[in-house]
Amino acid sequence: MDAPALNAESLHRDALAWIESGDLDRAHAMLLDVVRIAPDSLAAYSTMVRVSQQLGRLSEAKYHCERMVELAPGDVSLVLWLGWLNFELGCFDEAKNCADYAESAAPDRSPDAQRLLVFVCGKSGDWRRASVALEKLSALQPESINELVAVAFGAFADHLLTRYRAGAFTEVVNLSTQMPNQFASTDRAIADEVAFAVSDSLLRVGQYDEAMRAIKACIPASGASRRPRPPLASSRSLCLVTSLMPSRLAIQKRAVESWLHLGAQVVSLNSAQERASLEHAFDGVRFVTAQRDARDRFGKPYVYIHDMMTVMPGTPAHTVGLINADIILSPKSGPVLDKALAQSRTSLVCGHRYNVDATDPRDVSGSGADIYEGGFDWFLFSPETTAGYMDAPFIFGGPWWDIWLPARALSRGISVSTVRDPVAFHEYHDQRWDETMYRELGHDFIRTMTAASGPTEGHFHMRLSELLKTAQARFGSDKPSAQEFSWLSPLVRSLIALDSRVL
């Protein structure tokens, strides 16, 4: 490898380290040097696009994504990525072109292309074509169409309400006649706002009879809204990411159903082999193939927390989260989760689970359940903060990641809130920790948190630094048993509890 390539590789590693530390501006500046030195590095451009997105520099992200498409014209996933960037920028015709190309170049990616078209055509007012895309998706993925409709309705509503606020009342009336059939029964709270906009527009253009019929359809004699409010008021903007397992399918299906019932989008990151065995077993879940897994290290296809974070910025959600695959959320948890969603805009929200003997979503309650305080099972946070949790060695489904996440947040000055209410339930089963995994990831925790701990002021930094020094002095270069190592986790959890607040 020549000197410029080595230098670019070194700079790229340094940029990833700055991303890990949360200094995206410095990482961005370094990445500009990387792509200048190594203009054919797909990896560098990919990181640059992610960082530009996180910094809100969407035009720049688009420019670098176009460069990736030039370097790998056969990679349809890059074209789709470019399509979503065009969507965010309001470049709707370009986004449609990306979707059309993806569908023609890779028919197996047709669902992804149609999904992009639904959002683009919905938000741009091309509702006839959006209806065609929805029909195609209904045929290709009938099990997931309800989830898509629930999420995509917001794009349609945004366009209609924008035109209404601009005084384009005739256009609003015309749009209302073109609304795709799939949205007729939507129960989103925003549907009431859309219904009012249509009714008012009908009045303003002189269609009084039609306006009265529309009003009566929305407000029955009882005076209550025709559309029931969803259990989770903010559900339209929540995406939960997990990694489903080929075993214990029944409990996972009940868990996924409970998340969907609360209105969340659900994404599962899996190895290609696992995805093939799981994809047809779960309705309403979008599966993403992991480009790597931990088989080389731990013998099983665990996915990395870093890779789960890379999925999140591409979701059309205001709040994202991680959740263990066998956690059932109570159908009565809407008010608590709404509060958690609001808090997640400025804080990392961590949730404890309650262990129960049975987890029928209709029956679960806090009665007789035991809170599990040995870690956390679900998290909510803003997509803008995901870069700060990338490039760590922890794996989903293994130990330490759920302790590292809040510790990492507090070390970066991000507040942490915990949910102790009985909203998340878990069926008792034997825990089978691999001692080697527990020990190695424990050492990774010490190493990464030591590297992250700097001169930042705050009680958490000072306390954690002292604890890590004690751990290093106690273990040194030895490899203690899991039992010898187990004293560290409770102490870290105690430090987290001291510096976090209970919602």
PDB file of N, CA and C in Angstrom, residues 69 72-80 96-114:
ATOM      1  N   VAL A  69     -22.181   6.735  -5.999  1.00  0.00           N
ATOM      2  CA  VAL A  69     -22.903   6.095  -7.103  1.00  0.00           C
ATOM      3  C   VAL A  69     -22.007   6.001  -8.339  1.00  0.00           C
ATOM      4  N   ALA A  72     -19.523   3.149  -7.661  1.00  0.00           N
ATOM      5  CA  ALA A  72     -20.124   1.810  -7.639  1.00  0.00           C
ATOM      6  C   ALA A  72     -21.495   1.862  -8.295  1.00  0.00           C
ATOM      7  N   PRO A  73     -21.532   2.047  -9.616  1.00  0.00           N
ATOM      8  CA  PRO A  73     -22.821   2.243 -10.298  1.00  0.00           C
ATOM      9  C   PRO A  73     -23.751   1.046 -10.201  1.00  0.00           C
ATOM     10  N   GLY A  74     -23.220  -0.119  -9.872  1.00  0.00           N
ATOM     11  CA  GLY A  74     -24.073  -1.305  -9.770  1.00  0.00           C
ATOM     12  C   GLY A  74     -24.691  -1.506  -8.409  1.00  0.00           C
ATOM     13  N   ASP A  75     -24.351  -0.655  -7.452  1.00  0.00           N
ATOM     14  CA  ASP A  75     -24.862  -0.809  -6.086  1.00  0.00           C
ATOM     15  C   ASP A  75     -26.162  -0.023  -5.955  1.00  0.00           C
ATOM     16  N   VAL A  76     -27.275  -0.726  -6.072  1.00  0.00           N
ATOM     17  CA  VAL A  76     -28.587  -0.077  -6.054  1.00  0.00           C
ATOM     18  C   VAL A  76     -28.881   0.543  -4.685  1.00  0.00           C
ATOM     19  N   SER A  77     -28.318  -0.027  -3.613  1.00  0.00           N
ATOM     20  CA  SER A  77     -28.565   0.541  -2.287  1.00  0.00           C
ATOM     21  C   SER A  77     -28.063   1.981  -2.208  1.00  0.00           C
ATOM     22  N   LEU A  78     -26.977   2.291  -2.923  1.00  0.00           N
ATOM     23  CA  LEU A  78     -26.465   3.661  -2.931  1.00  0.00           C
ATOM     24  C   LEU A  78     -27.411   4.590  -3.684  1.00  0.00           C
ATOM     25  N   VAL A  79     -27.993   4.084  -4.771  1.00  0.00           N
ATOM     26  CA  VAL A  79     -28.960   4.887  -5.528  1.00  0.00           C
ATOM     27  C   VAL A  79     -30.181   5.196  -4.665  1.00  0.00           C
ATOM     28  N   LEU A  80     -30.623   4.199  -3.896  1.00  0.00           N
ATOM     29  CA  LEU A  80     -31.763   4.419  -3.004  1.00  0.00           C
ATOM     30  C   LEU A  80     -31.410   5.412  -1.897  1.00  0.00           C
ATOM     31  N   LYS A  96     -37.555  10.543  -7.602  1.00  0.00           N
ATOM     32  CA  LYS A  96     -38.329   9.596  -8.422  1.00  0.00           C
ATOM     33  C   LYS A  96     -37.430   8.877  -9.417  1.00  0.00           C
ATOM     34  N   ASN A  97     -36.497   9.607 -10.013  1.00  0.00           N
ATOM     35  CA  ASN A  97     -35.569   8.982 -10.963  1.00  0.00           C
ATOM     36  C   ASN A  97     -34.740   7.897 -10.288  1.00  0.00           C
ATOM     37  N   CYS A  98     -34.320   8.161  -9.060  1.00  0.00           N
ATOM     38  CA  CYS A  98     -33.554   7.151  -8.314  1.00  0.00           C
ATOM     39  C   CYS A  98     -34.402   5.903  -8.077  1.00  0.00           C
ATOM     40  N   ALA A  99     -35.661   6.109  -7.693  1.00  0.00           N
ATOM     41  CA  ALA A  99     -36.548   4.973  -7.447  1.00  0.00           C
ATOM     42  C   ALA A  99     -36.788   4.178  -8.725  1.00  0.00           C
ATOM     43  N   ASP A 100     -37.006   4.893  -9.820  1.00  0.00           N
ATOM     44  CA  ASP A 100     -37.248   4.206 -11.103  1.00  0.00           C
ATOM     45  C   ASP A 100     -36.026   3.392 -11.522  1.00  0.00           C
ATOM     46  N   TYR A 101     -34.847   3.997 -11.358  1.00  0.00           N
ATOM     47  CA  TYR A 101     -33.628   3.272 -11.734  1.00  0.00           C
ATOM     48  C   TYR A 101     -33.448   2.032 -10.868  1.00  0.00           C
ATOM     49  N   ALA A 102     -33.659   2.170  -9.566  1.00  0.00           N
ATOM     50  CA  ALA A 102     -33.474   1.040  -8.649  1.00  0.00           C
ATOM     51  C   ALA A 102     -34.413  -0.107  -9.026  1.00  0.00           C
ATOM     52  N   GLU A 103     -35.648   0.229  -9.365  1.00  0.00           N
ATOM     53  CA  GLU A 103     -36.611  -0.827  -9.695  1.00  0.00           C
ATOM     54  C   GLU A 103     -36.229  -1.546 -10.983  1.00  0.00           C
ATOM     55  N   SER A 104     -35.751  -0.795 -11.978  1.00  0.00           N
ATOM     56  CA  SER A 104     -35.396  -1.423 -13.253  1.00  0.00           C
ATOM     57  C   SER A 104     -34.078  -2.183 -13.170  1.00  0.00           C
ATOM     58  N   ALA A 105     -33.125  -1.670 -12.390  1.00  0.00           N
ATOM     59  CA  ALA A 105     -31.805  -2.306 -12.303  1.00  0.00           C
ATOM     60  C   ALA A 105     -31.798  -3.517 -11.390  1.00  0.00           C
ATOM     61  N   ALA A 106     -32.655  -3.517 -10.387  1.00  0.00           N
ATOM     62  CA  ALA A 106     -32.670  -4.617  -9.407  1.00  0.00           C
ATOM     63  C   ALA A 106     -34.126  -4.895  -9.027  1.00  0.00           C
ATOM     64  N   PRO A 107     -34.825  -5.723  -9.794  1.00  0.00           N
ATOM     65  CA  PRO A 107     -36.236  -6.010  -9.492  1.00  0.00           C
ATOM     66  C   PRO A 107     -36.467  -6.500  -8.070  1.00  0.00           C
ATOM     67  N   ASP A 108     -35.459  -7.161  -7.473  1.00  0.00           N
ATOM     68  CA  ASP A 108     -35.632  -7.635  -6.095  1.00  0.00           C
ATOM     69  C   ASP A 108     -35.687  -6.486  -5.098  1.00  0.00           C
ATOM     70  N   ARG A 109     -35.256  -5.289  -5.520  1.00  0.00           N
ATOM     71  CA  ARG A 109     -35.336  -4.115  -4.658  1.00  0.00           C
ATOM     72  C   ARG A 109     -36.586  -3.283  -4.947  1.00  0.00           C
ATOM     73  N   SER A 110     -37.499  -3.849  -5.725  1.00  0.00           N
ATOM     74  CA  SER A 110     -38.717  -3.118  -6.072  1.00  0.00           C
ATOM     75  C   SER A 110     -39.479  -2.615  -4.842  1.00  0.00           C
ATOM     76  N   PRO A 111     -39.622  -3.432  -3.771  1.00  0.00           N
ATOM     77  CA  PRO A 111     -40.326  -2.902  -2.596  1.00  0.00           C
ATOM     78  C   PRO A 111     -39.683  -1.646  -2.037  1.00  0.00           C
ATOM     79  N   ASP A 112     -38.340  -1.615  -1.991  1.00  0.00           N
ATOM     80  CA  ASP A 112     -37.650  -0.429  -1.484  1.00  0.00           C
ATOM     81  C   ASP A 112     -37.881   0.773  -2.400  1.00  0.00           C
ATOM     82  N   ALA A 113     -37.878   0.512  -3.725  1.00  0.00           N
ATOM     83  CA  ALA A 113     -38.115   1.592  -4.678  1.00  0.00           C
ATOM     84  C   ALA A 113     -39.544   2.119  -4.561  1.00  0.00           C
ATOM     85  N   GLN A 114     -40.515   1.224  -4.433  1.00  0.00           N
ATOM     86  CA  GLN A 114     -41.910   1.649  -4.306  1.00  0.00           C
ATOM     87  C   GLN A 114     -42.136   2.409  -3.008  1.00  0.00           C
TER      88      GLN A 114
END
